[in-house]
Short mmCIF file of C-alpha atoms and ligand atoms in Angstrom, two decimals:
data_model
loop_
_atom_site.label_atom_id
_atom_site.label_comp_id
_atom_site.label_asym_id
_atom_site.label_seq_id
_atom_site.Cartn_x
_atom_site.Cartn_y
_atom_site.Cartn_z
CA MET A 1 0.00 0.00 0.00
CA ILE A 2 1.44 3.33 -0.93
CA ASP A 3 1.87 5.99 1.68
CA SER A 4 1.86 9.74 1.43
CA LYS A 5 5.48 9.86 0.28
CA ASP A 6 4.91 7.31 -2.53
CA PHE A 7 1.66 9.02 -3.43
CA ARG A 8 3.51 12.27 -4.07
CA LYS A 9 6.07 10.53 -6.25
CA HIS A 10 3.50 8.57 -8.29
CA ALA A 11 1.24 11.56 -8.65
CA HIS A 12 4.11 13.55 -10.16
CA ASP A 13 4.91 10.68 -12.52
CA PHE A 14 1.27 10.39 -13.50
CA VAL A 15 0.99 14.08 -14.24
CA ASP A 16 4.02 13.85 -16.54
CA TRP A 17 2.39 10.90 -18.24
CA MET A 18 -0.93 12.76 -18.52
CA ALA A 19 0.70 15.78 -20.14
CA ASP A 20 2.61 13.56 -22.58
CA TYR A 21 -0.53 11.62 -23.37
CA LEU A 22 -2.58 14.70 -24.11
CA GLU A 23 0.20 16.20 -26.23
CA ASN A 24 0.62 13.06 -28.31
CA VAL A 25 -2.80 11.43 -28.27
CA GLY A 26 -3.23 12.38 -31.95
CA ASP A 27 -0.52 9.83 -32.86
CA LEU A 28 -2.36 6.88 -31.28
CA PRO A 29 -4.91 4.80 -33.23
CA VAL A 30 -8.03 6.77 -32.37
CA LYS A 31 -10.41 3.81 -32.30
CA SER A 32 -9.12 0.94 -30.22
CA GLN A 33 -8.01 -1.90 -32.48
CA VAL A 34 -8.39 -4.79 -29.99
CA ASN A 35 -10.61 -7.84 -30.49
CA PRO A 36 -13.44 -8.76 -28.13
CA GLY A 37 -12.14 -10.57 -25.03
CA GLU A 38 -8.51 -9.53 -25.57
CA ILE A 39 -8.32 -7.29 -22.50
CA PHE A 40 -10.40 -9.61 -20.34
CA SER A 41 -8.06 -12.52 -20.95
CA ALA A 42 -4.97 -10.40 -20.26
CA ILE A 43 -6.13 -9.80 -16.69
CA PRO A 44 -5.73 -12.55 -14.04
CA ASP A 45 -8.92 -14.32 -12.99
CA GLU A 46 -8.00 -14.02 -9.31
CA PRO A 47 -7.38 -10.74 -7.49
CA PRO A 48 -3.89 -10.43 -5.96
CA ALA A 49 -3.75 -11.80 -2.41
CA SER A 50 -1.10 -9.32 -1.36
CA GLY A 51 -0.54 -5.84 -2.63
CA GLU A 52 1.47 -5.12 -5.75
CA SER A 53 3.68 -2.15 -6.37
CA MET A 54 2.06 0.87 -7.97
CA SER A 55 4.80 0.86 -10.63
CA THR A 56 3.71 -2.63 -11.68
CA VAL A 57 0.06 -1.60 -11.77
CA PHE A 58 0.92 1.47 -13.82
CA GLU A 59 2.96 -0.61 -16.29
CA ASP A 60 -0.09 -2.83 -16.77
CA PHE A 61 -2.25 0.22 -17.27
CA LYS A 62 0.04 1.29 -20.11
CA ASN A 63 0.51 -2.15 -21.63
CA ILE A 64 -2.90 -3.77 -21.17
CA ILE A 65 -5.47 -1.05 -20.68
CA LEU A 66 -4.30 1.69 -22.99
CA PRO A 67 -4.42 -0.38 -26.23
CA GLY A 68 -8.00 -1.20 -25.29
CA MET A 69 -9.00 2.44 -25.09
CA THR A 70 -10.59 4.52 -27.80
CA HIS A 71 -9.02 7.94 -27.57
CA TRP A 72 -11.89 10.36 -27.21
CA GLN A 73 -9.49 13.25 -26.66
CA SER A 74 -7.71 12.64 -29.95
CA PRO A 75 -8.02 15.50 -32.44
CA ASN A 76 -8.82 12.79 -35.00
CA TYR A 77 -11.94 11.83 -33.08
CA PHE A 78 -15.03 12.69 -35.13
CA ALA A 79 -17.45 9.97 -33.92
CA TYR A 80 -20.84 10.12 -32.11
CA PHE A 81 -20.70 13.46 -30.35
CA THR A 82 -17.49 14.48 -28.67
CA ALA A 83 -17.10 13.98 -24.92
CA ASN A 84 -14.48 16.64 -24.82
CA SER A 85 -12.33 17.68 -21.91
CA SER A 86 -9.65 20.28 -21.27
CA TYR A 87 -6.65 20.99 -19.07
CA PRO A 88 -8.56 23.08 -16.50
CA SER A 89 -11.24 20.41 -16.31
CA VAL A 90 -8.73 17.63 -15.69
CA LEU A 91 -7.01 19.73 -13.02
CA ALA A 92 -10.33 20.26 -11.27
CA GLU A 93 -11.10 16.54 -11.46
CA MET A 94 -7.81 15.84 -9.69
CA LEU A 95 -8.87 18.11 -6.85
CA THR A 96 -12.39 16.67 -6.79
CA ALA A 97 -10.97 13.16 -6.52
CA THR A 98 -8.71 14.28 -3.71
CA LEU A 99 -11.45 15.99 -1.70
CA ALA A 100 -13.72 13.01 -2.41
CA ALA A 101 -16.64 14.79 -0.81
CA GLN A 102 -20.27 13.76 -0.91
CA CYS A 103 -22.24 16.78 -1.98
CA MET A 104 -25.74 15.59 -1.18
CA VAL A 105 -26.86 18.45 1.03
CA TRP A 106 -25.52 21.92 1.73
CA GLU A 107 -24.13 20.96 5.12
CA THR A 108 -22.04 18.08 3.78
CA SER A 109 -20.12 20.54 1.58
CA PRO A 110 -21.43 24.11 1.57
CA ALA A 111 -19.00 25.28 -1.11
CA ALA A 112 -20.13 22.56 -3.49
CA ALA A 113 -23.78 23.57 -3.14
CA GLU A 114 -23.15 27.29 -3.42
CA LEU A 115 -20.68 27.00 -6.29
CA GLU A 116 -23.16 24.77 -8.14
CA GLU A 117 -25.86 27.40 -7.77
CA LYS A 118 -23.49 30.08 -9.01
CA VAL A 119 -22.05 28.25 -12.02
CA MET A 120 -25.51 27.16 -13.10
CA ASN A 121 -26.50 30.83 -13.06
CA TRP A 122 -23.40 31.55 -15.13
CA LEU A 123 -24.37 28.84 -17.63
CA ARG A 124 -27.89 30.24 -17.83
CA GLU A 125 -26.47 33.66 -18.68
CA MET A 126 -23.92 32.24 -21.09
CA THR A 127 -26.55 30.35 -23.08
CA GLY A 128 -29.19 33.08 -23.05
CA LEU A 129 -31.77 31.00 -21.18
CA PRO A 130 -34.51 32.95 -19.40
CA SER A 131 -33.90 33.97 -15.79
CA SER A 132 -37.08 32.10 -14.84
CA PHE A 133 -35.03 28.90 -15.03
CA GLU A 134 -32.98 27.51 -12.17
CA GLY A 135 -30.22 25.03 -12.80
CA VAL A 136 -28.85 21.88 -11.22
CA ILE A 137 -26.11 19.55 -12.39
CA GLN A 138 -27.24 16.02 -13.25
CA ASP A 139 -24.97 13.18 -14.24
CA THR A 140 -26.35 12.77 -17.77
CA ALA A 141 -29.03 14.07 -20.11
CA SER A 142 -30.73 10.68 -19.78
CA THR A 143 -31.18 11.29 -16.05
CA ALA A 144 -32.31 14.88 -16.62
CA THR A 145 -35.00 13.73 -19.06
CA LEU A 146 -36.22 11.11 -16.59
CA VAL A 147 -36.32 13.80 -13.91
CA ALA A 148 -38.36 16.04 -16.23
CA LEU A 149 -40.86 13.28 -17.00
CA LEU A 150 -41.26 12.35 -13.34
CA THR A 151 -41.78 15.99 -12.36
CA ALA A 152 -44.38 16.44 -15.10
CA ARG A 153 -46.09 13.26 -13.96
CA GLU A 154 -46.29 14.44 -10.36
CA LYS A 155 -47.23 18.01 -11.13
CA PHE A 156 -50.11 16.98 -13.37
CA SER A 157 -51.33 14.20 -11.10
CA GLU A 158 -51.26 16.54 -8.10
CA TYR A 159 -48.39 14.54 -6.61
CA ARG A 160 -50.66 11.54 -6.26
CA ILE A 161 -48.67 8.88 -8.09
CA ASN A 162 -45.72 9.36 -5.74
CA GLU A 163 -48.11 8.65 -2.86
CA THR A 164 -50.40 5.88 -4.03
CA GLY A 165 -48.95 4.70 -7.32
CA TYR A 166 -50.76 4.49 -10.63
CA SER A 167 -54.48 3.89 -10.23
CA GLY A 168 -54.85 2.50 -13.72
CA ASN A 169 -57.04 5.43 -14.75
CA GLU A 170 -54.20 7.63 -15.95
CA HIS A 171 -53.84 7.72 -19.69
CA PHE A 172 -50.79 9.92 -20.05
CA ARG A 173 -49.17 10.48 -23.40
CA ILE A 174 -45.61 11.64 -24.11
CA TYR A 175 -44.55 12.99 -27.51
CA CYS A 176 -41.26 13.30 -29.35
CA SER A 177 -40.14 13.00 -32.95
CA THR A 178 -39.06 9.76 -34.61
CA GLU A 179 -35.52 11.23 -34.55
CA ALA A 180 -35.48 11.91 -30.80
CA HIS A 181 -32.89 10.26 -28.58
CA SER A 182 -33.38 6.73 -27.20
CA SER A 183 -33.06 8.10 -23.64
CA ILE A 184 -36.62 9.44 -23.97
CA GLU A 185 -38.03 6.00 -24.62
CA LYS A 186 -35.98 4.64 -21.73
CA ALA A 187 -37.29 7.37 -19.41
CA VAL A 188 -40.87 6.69 -20.51
CA LYS A 189 -40.40 3.04 -19.59
CA MET A 190 -38.82 3.83 -16.22
CA ALA A 191 -41.44 6.43 -15.26
CA GLY A 192 -44.11 3.80 -15.71
CA PHE A 193 -45.95 5.43 -18.60
CA GLY A 194 -45.51 2.42 -20.83
CA ARG A 195 -43.74 2.56 -24.14
CA ALA A 196 -47.08 2.35 -25.96
CA ASN A 197 -47.81 5.85 -24.64
CA LEU A 198 -44.77 7.40 -26.24
CA VAL A 199 -46.09 8.90 -29.45
CA LYS A 200 -43.36 9.31 -32.03
CA ILE A 201 -44.22 12.07 -34.45
CA GLU A 202 -43.06 12.07 -38.05
CA THR A 203 -40.47 14.60 -39.13
CA ASP A 204 -40.22 17.04 -42.03
CA ALA A 205 -37.57 16.99 -44.76
CA ALA A 206 -35.05 18.57 -42.35
CA LEU A 207 -35.78 15.72 -39.88
CA ALA A 208 -37.29 18.15 -37.35
CA ILE A 209 -40.63 17.36 -35.75
CA ASN A 210 -43.62 17.99 -38.00
CA THR A 211 -45.65 20.37 -35.86
CA ASP A 212 -48.89 19.82 -37.79
CA LYS A 213 -48.63 16.10 -37.12
CA LEU A 214 -47.83 16.81 -33.46
CA LYS A 215 -50.89 19.04 -33.12
CA GLN A 216 -53.04 16.40 -34.80
CA ALA A 217 -51.73 13.66 -32.50
CA VAL A 218 -52.37 15.74 -29.37
CA GLU A 219 -55.90 16.61 -30.47
CA ASP A 220 -56.70 13.04 -31.47
CA ASP A 221 -55.43 11.81 -28.12
CA ILE A 222 -57.57 14.31 -26.24
CA SER A 223 -60.69 13.23 -28.11
CA ASN A 224 -59.81 9.61 -27.37
CA GLY A 225 -59.60 10.21 -23.62
CA PHE A 226 -55.82 10.42 -23.25
CA THR A 227 -54.02 13.14 -21.26
CA PRO A 228 -51.13 14.72 -23.18
CA LEU A 229 -48.51 15.15 -20.46
CA CYS A 230 -45.18 16.06 -21.97
CA VAL A 231 -43.54 16.92 -25.27
CA VAL A 232 -39.80 16.39 -25.54
CA ALA A 233 -38.44 18.69 -28.21
CA ALA A 234 -35.02 17.93 -29.67
CA LEU A 235 -32.72 20.88 -30.03
CA GLY A 236 -30.29 19.02 -32.19
CA THR A 237 -31.15 15.38 -32.80
CA THR A 238 -28.37 12.86 -32.39
CA GLY A 239 -28.57 11.63 -35.97
CA THR A 240 -28.31 14.88 -37.89
CA VAL A 241 -28.69 17.76 -35.35
CA ALA A 242 -32.17 18.58 -36.61
CA ILE A 243 -33.72 21.43 -34.62
CA ASP A 244 -37.36 21.07 -33.54
CA PRO A 245 -39.11 24.46 -33.75
CA LEU A 246 -39.76 25.53 -30.16
CA GLN A 247 -42.13 28.39 -30.95
CA PRO A 248 -45.03 26.38 -32.45
CA VAL A 249 -44.35 23.40 -30.17
CA GLY A 250 -44.38 25.73 -27.14
CA GLU A 251 -47.65 27.35 -28.23
CA LEU A 252 -49.29 23.96 -28.56
CA CYS A 253 -48.01 22.97 -25.11
CA GLU A 254 -49.30 26.18 -23.54
CA GLU A 255 -52.69 25.71 -25.15
CA HIS A 256 -53.11 22.21 -23.71
CA ASN A 257 -51.13 22.61 -20.48
CA ILE A 258 -48.43 20.16 -21.53
CA TRP A 259 -44.95 20.08 -19.97
CA LEU A 260 -42.35 21.03 -22.57
CA HIS A 261 -38.93 19.52 -22.02
CA VAL A 262 -36.11 20.52 -24.35
CA ASP A 263 -33.32 18.05 -25.04
CA ALA A 264 -30.37 20.10 -26.26
CA ALA A 265 -27.75 17.62 -25.04
CA TYR A 266 -25.28 18.40 -27.79
CA ALA A 267 -26.46 21.65 -29.36
CA GLY A 268 -26.95 23.59 -26.13
CA THR A 269 -23.29 24.58 -26.05
CA ALA A 270 -23.74 26.49 -29.34
CA LEU A 271 -26.05 28.87 -27.47
CA VAL A 272 -22.96 30.59 -26.09
CA LEU A 273 -22.91 32.16 -29.54
CA PRO A 274 -25.58 34.86 -29.84
CA GLU A 275 -25.85 34.10 -33.58
CA HIS A 276 -27.18 30.63 -32.72
CA ARG A 277 -29.83 31.72 -30.25
CA TYR A 278 -32.45 31.51 -33.03
CA MET A 279 -32.68 27.89 -31.87
CA ILE A 280 -34.31 28.90 -28.59
CA LYS A 281 -36.93 31.24 -29.98
CA GLY A 282 -39.91 30.26 -27.83
CA ILE A 283 -37.82 28.94 -24.91
CA GLY A 284 -39.93 31.01 -22.51
CA MET A 285 -42.69 28.43 -23.02
CA ALA A 286 -40.47 25.50 -22.03
CA ASP A 287 -40.68 23.95 -18.57
CA SER A 288 -37.27 22.31 -18.58
CA PHE A 289 -34.11 22.24 -20.63
CA VAL A 290 -31.02 20.08 -20.60
CA PHE A 291 -27.63 20.33 -22.26
CA ASN A 292 -24.35 18.54 -21.68
CA PRO A 293 -21.23 20.58 -20.96
CA HIS A 294 -19.64 17.11 -21.02
CA LYS A 295 -20.23 16.90 -24.74
CA TRP A 296 -18.95 20.12 -26.22
CA MET A 297 -18.06 22.54 -23.41
CA PHE A 298 -14.62 21.17 -22.49
CA THR A 299 -15.82 19.68 -19.22
CA ASN A 300 -15.07 16.07 -18.32
CA PHE A 301 -17.89 13.56 -18.32
CA ASP A 302 -20.13 13.62 -16.35
CA CYS A 303 -21.71 17.04 -16.25
CA SER A 304 -25.20 17.66 -17.52
CA ALA A 305 -26.87 21.04 -17.00
CA TYR A 306 -30.57 20.73 -16.21
CA PHE A 307 -32.71 23.86 -16.02
CA VAL A 308 -36.24 23.90 -14.71
CA LYS A 309 -38.83 26.64 -14.29
CA ASP A 310 -40.98 25.20 -11.51
CA VAL A 311 -38.39 24.30 -8.89
CA GLY A 312 -41.21 23.77 -6.38
CA ALA A 313 -42.62 20.95 -8.50
CA LEU A 314 -39.15 19.44 -8.88
CA LEU A 315 -38.55 19.47 -5.13
CA ARG A 316 -41.97 18.13 -4.30
CA THR A 317 -41.33 15.24 -6.70
CA PHE A 318 -37.97 14.24 -5.28
CA GLU A 319 -37.68 15.42 -1.69
CA ILE A 320 -37.45 12.98 1.16
CA LEU A 321 -36.54 13.77 4.70
CA PRO A 322 -35.49 10.93 6.92
CA GLU A 323 -34.33 11.91 10.40
CA TYR A 324 -30.65 11.35 9.65
CA LEU A 325 -30.70 13.92 6.85
CA LYS A 326 -32.36 16.72 8.82
CA THR A 327 -30.11 19.76 9.05
CA GLY A 328 -30.36 23.25 10.44
CA SER A 329 -29.80 24.92 7.08
CA ARG A 330 -32.87 23.50 5.35
CA GLY A 331 -34.87 26.05 3.41
CA LYS A 332 -32.08 28.65 3.41
CA VAL A 333 -29.82 26.95 0.90
CA ASN A 334 -30.10 24.38 -1.87
CA ASP A 335 -29.95 20.75 -0.83
CA TYR A 336 -29.35 19.23 -4.24
CA ARG A 337 -30.29 15.78 -3.00
CA ASP A 338 -33.89 16.96 -3.55
CA TRP A 339 -33.23 18.10 -7.13
CA GLY A 340 -32.88 14.69 -8.71
CA ILE A 341 -32.65 10.95 -8.29
CA GLN A 342 -29.52 10.09 -6.37
CA LEU A 343 -28.62 10.98 -2.82
CA GLY A 344 -24.84 11.01 -3.11
CA ARG A 345 -23.44 13.55 -5.50
CA ARG A 346 -20.00 14.31 -6.88
CA PHE A 347 -18.58 17.83 -6.72
CA ARG A 348 -19.16 18.49 -10.41
CA ALA A 349 -19.43 22.26 -10.25
CA LEU A 350 -15.71 22.62 -9.61
CA LYS A 351 -14.63 21.51 -13.08
CA LEU A 352 -17.17 23.81 -14.75
CA TRP A 353 -15.89 26.71 -12.66
CA PHE A 354 -12.29 25.94 -13.63
CA VAL A 355 -13.19 25.63 -17.34
CA ILE A 356 -15.23 28.82 -17.49
CA ARG A 357 -12.59 30.81 -15.61
CA ASP A 358 -9.65 29.43 -17.56
CA TYR A 359 -11.21 29.96 -20.99
CA GLY A 360 -13.43 32.90 -20.20
CA VAL A 361 -16.74 33.08 -22.01
CA GLU A 362 -14.99 34.56 -25.06
CA GLY A 363 -12.49 31.71 -25.11
CA ILE A 364 -15.29 29.14 -25.15
CA ARG A 365 -17.09 31.11 -27.85
CA GLU A 366 -14.01 31.24 -30.03
CA LYS A 367 -13.49 27.49 -29.92
CA VAL A 368 -17.11 26.63 -30.58
CA ARG A 369 -17.31 29.19 -33.36
CA ASN A 370 -14.25 27.64 -35.01
CA HIS A 371 -15.70 24.15 -34.79
CA ILE A 372 -18.87 25.31 -36.48
CA ALA A 373 -16.93 27.21 -39.15
CA TRP A 374 -14.69 24.24 -39.97
CA ALA A 375 -17.75 21.98 -40.17
CA GLY A 376 -19.26 24.50 -42.60
CA GLU A 377 -16.09 24.46 -44.71
CA LEU A 378 -16.08 20.69 -44.82
CA ALA A 379 -19.76 20.69 -45.76
CA GLY A 380 -18.95 23.10 -48.59
CA ALA A 381 -16.23 20.81 -49.92
CA ILE A 382 -18.52 17.79 -49.78
CA ARG A 383 -21.29 19.69 -51.53
CA GLU A 384 -18.91 20.51 -54.40
CA HIS A 385 -17.58 16.99 -54.76
CA PRO A 386 -19.24 15.01 -57.59
CA GLU A 387 -18.99 11.68 -55.79
CA PHE A 388 -20.13 12.65 -52.32
CA THR A 389 -23.58 13.77 -51.20
CA LEU A 390 -24.05 16.14 -48.29
CA PHE A 391 -27.10 15.83 -46.04
CA GLU A 392 -28.73 19.23 -45.69
CA PRO A 393 -29.47 21.23 -43.66
CA GLN A 394 -26.01 20.87 -42.17
CA ASN A 395 -26.16 22.10 -38.58
CA LEU A 396 -23.49 23.29 -36.13
CA GLY A 397 -20.43 21.04 -35.82
CA LEU A 398 -21.93 17.93 -37.42
CA VAL A 399 -21.47 17.04 -41.08
CA CYS A 400 -23.49 14.14 -42.52
CA PHE A 401 -22.70 12.75 -45.95
CA HIS A 402 -22.40 9.65 -48.00
CA TYR A 403 -20.25 8.41 -50.79
CA THR A 404 -22.12 8.14 -54.08
CA PRO A 405 -19.71 6.85 -56.73
CA ARG A 406 -20.75 7.39 -60.33
CA GLY A 407 -23.01 4.76 -61.83
CA ILE A 408 -24.25 3.37 -58.52
CA SER A 409 -27.70 4.31 -57.40
CA ASP A 410 -29.36 1.40 -55.64
CA ASN A 411 -29.56 1.88 -51.91
CA GLU A 412 -28.35 -1.56 -50.95
CA THR A 413 -25.07 -1.21 -52.86
CA LEU A 414 -24.59 2.35 -51.58
CA ASN A 415 -25.13 1.18 -48.01
CA ARG A 416 -22.61 -1.61 -48.44
CA ILE A 417 -20.03 0.77 -49.92
CA ASN A 418 -20.52 3.38 -47.21
CA SER A 419 -20.36 0.85 -44.39
CA SER A 420 -17.15 -0.55 -45.76
CA LEU A 421 -15.73 2.95 -46.27
CA MET A 422 -16.41 3.70 -42.62
CA GLN A 423 -14.95 0.42 -41.46
CA THR A 424 -11.79 0.90 -43.53
CA LEU A 425 -11.33 4.43 -42.21
CA ASN A 426 -11.86 3.41 -38.59
CA SER A 427 -9.57 0.41 -38.74
CA SER A 428 -6.80 2.60 -40.18
CA GLY A 429 -6.61 4.17 -36.70
CA LYS A 430 -6.19 7.56 -38.35
CA VAL A 431 -9.74 8.83 -37.82
CA TYR A 432 -12.87 7.66 -36.08
CA LEU A 433 -16.32 8.45 -37.35
CA THR A 434 -19.74 6.85 -36.98
CA HIS A 435 -22.92 6.64 -38.99
CA THR A 436 -26.66 7.10 -38.89
CA LYS A 437 -29.40 6.16 -41.33
CA VAL A 438 -31.26 8.88 -43.19
CA ASN A 439 -34.23 7.71 -45.24
CA GLY A 440 -32.78 4.20 -45.28
CA LEU A 441 -29.34 5.36 -46.42
CA VAL A 442 -26.19 4.71 -44.41
CA THR A 443 -24.93 8.24 -43.76
CA LEU A 444 -21.53 8.99 -42.29
CA ARG A 445 -21.36 11.52 -39.47
CA MET A 446 -18.36 13.68 -38.73
CA VAL A 447 -18.51 15.76 -35.55
CA ILE A 448 -16.05 18.63 -35.32
CA GLY A 449 -15.89 19.47 -31.63
CA GLN A 450 -12.87 17.87 -30.02
CA THR A 451 -11.00 20.31 -27.78
CA SER A 452 -7.70 20.07 -29.66
CA VAL A 453 -9.04 19.59 -33.20
CA THR A 454 -7.68 22.07 -35.72
CA ARG A 455 -8.69 23.02 -39.24
CA GLU A 456 -5.78 20.90 -40.48
CA HIS A 457 -7.14 17.80 -38.73
CA VAL A 458 -10.49 18.30 -40.43
CA GLN A 459 -8.84 18.81 -43.80
CA SER A 460 -6.61 15.77 -43.53
CA ALA A 461 -9.55 13.65 -42.44
CA TRP A 462 -11.46 14.77 -45.53
CA LYS A 463 -8.44 13.98 -47.70
CA LEU A 464 -8.19 10.52 -46.15
CA ILE A 465 -11.90 9.94 -46.74
CA ARG A 466 -11.60 10.87 -50.44
CA GLU A 467 -8.53 8.71 -50.96
CA THR A 468 -9.94 5.72 -49.11
CA ALA A 469 -13.19 5.98 -51.04
CA SER A 470 -11.51 6.00 -54.42
CA GLU A 471 -9.24 3.10 -53.47
CA LEU A 472 -12.25 1.15 -52.33
CA ASN A 473 -14.01 1.60 -55.63
C1 PLP B 1 -26.05 12.41 -26.25
C2 PLP B 1 -27.49 12.69 -26.22
C3 PLP B 1 -28.29 12.27 -25.15
C4 PLP B 1 -27.75 11.39 -24.05
O1 PLP B 1 -26.83 12.03 -23.28
P1 PLP B 1 -26.29 11.35 -21.92
O2 PLP B 1 -25.77 12.50 -21.16
O3 PLP B 1 -25.25 10.38 -22.34
O4 PLP B 1 -27.44 10.70 -21.26
C5 PLP B 1 -29.61 12.65 -25.13
N1 PLP B 1 -30.14 13.39 -26.12
C6 PLP B 1 -29.42 13.79 -27.18
C7 PLP B 1 -30.06 14.61 -28.24
C8 PLP B 1 -28.07 13.44 -27.26
O5 PLP B 1 -27.35 13.84 -28.33
#
């Protein structure tokens, strides 16, 4: 077991390793190239009976674990959405791990509670959200959406389901588009609504929710005895970053007293740029809003910013007060235990505070603006290319496209070619990108949003894609 003296030595070594890693991560194969089971079989079946030296453990980390890691902080990472990080965020995580505090109520760590309140206010200002919202950090957008659905359920059932459970006479309906994230369906299942009561609304050509169809579905449900409870609008779908129009959706929700939850997990970060605030026209009608600083705002996973208008409803849904949690400060300060699902909470506000202070709002803006500009440039090049087809509208830092070599037009062949193009690119270790399906077509997705990505990385990825495609043909 290491003692304080060894800890100091290893910590210094680790920091050197961390700095080297982050400087050179672009040289590693971005997607891990191991086969299933390879790491599992490299680790002994039995735990060590007596302690091993930290140097041995660290060697194994480098030799066994590292090859089995996909390098999300590589500037050649263009897959899914980024889960980006940054130096100030990592530094804060080191301190958080050292303090190892449970931040469940104010008294168990007053600074954590008060800093959380403050940085959530900062985020609200930075993204142009209305001051009627109050924020709390959740672990993920999935959790935040579940929290929103549960709060809506309680508010509109007069807090009865929490007390006596479902009576069987509730006929709640939840709505989202066919392009909405899978976490909504999961939350609907967990909240006990039943998946059959999640109404997936068709989208328009831009893959945003078709508001006429939404209106129709809500009205049909009302005439059939259902209670429309919640609409989850996507501000940036995962597939193509389609933006559901909040204004008409919000008006419909106001008219029928429906909770409007906005899932802006990825796109919310772009709201730091005033020129992208068109996306939240109508936000005043929303009841809750979530975005993930852990995707695009340089803050280590996990850190999801959840904003809610009716904090009273949130607290009434989640608060519990066993004797052992009673404290003298109740009512004067925020006890975040009552703002979500879990009791124990990490000190997540610290890393946000470090990131925002290190970059400054302008620093964050500059990076995000660059990402969006480089994505736009790439989109332009793809649009011009005779053998590639760009999916439009192209939004924010995501570029969706597929390879359409001359003379090939049937979907099945195109899908096969595009899947194998993606596979070849990813197994080269030089880039990592993923795909979605648009109208039955395998469509490659390139997300420009990694903290250390530069214009050159985007351009060389595009060059590699063109070369690999023509070799494949
Ligand atoms: C990534 C994503 C989510 C899920 O985010 P988690 O924080 O991993 O739960 C939800 N919705 C959208 C639109 C996303 O892009």
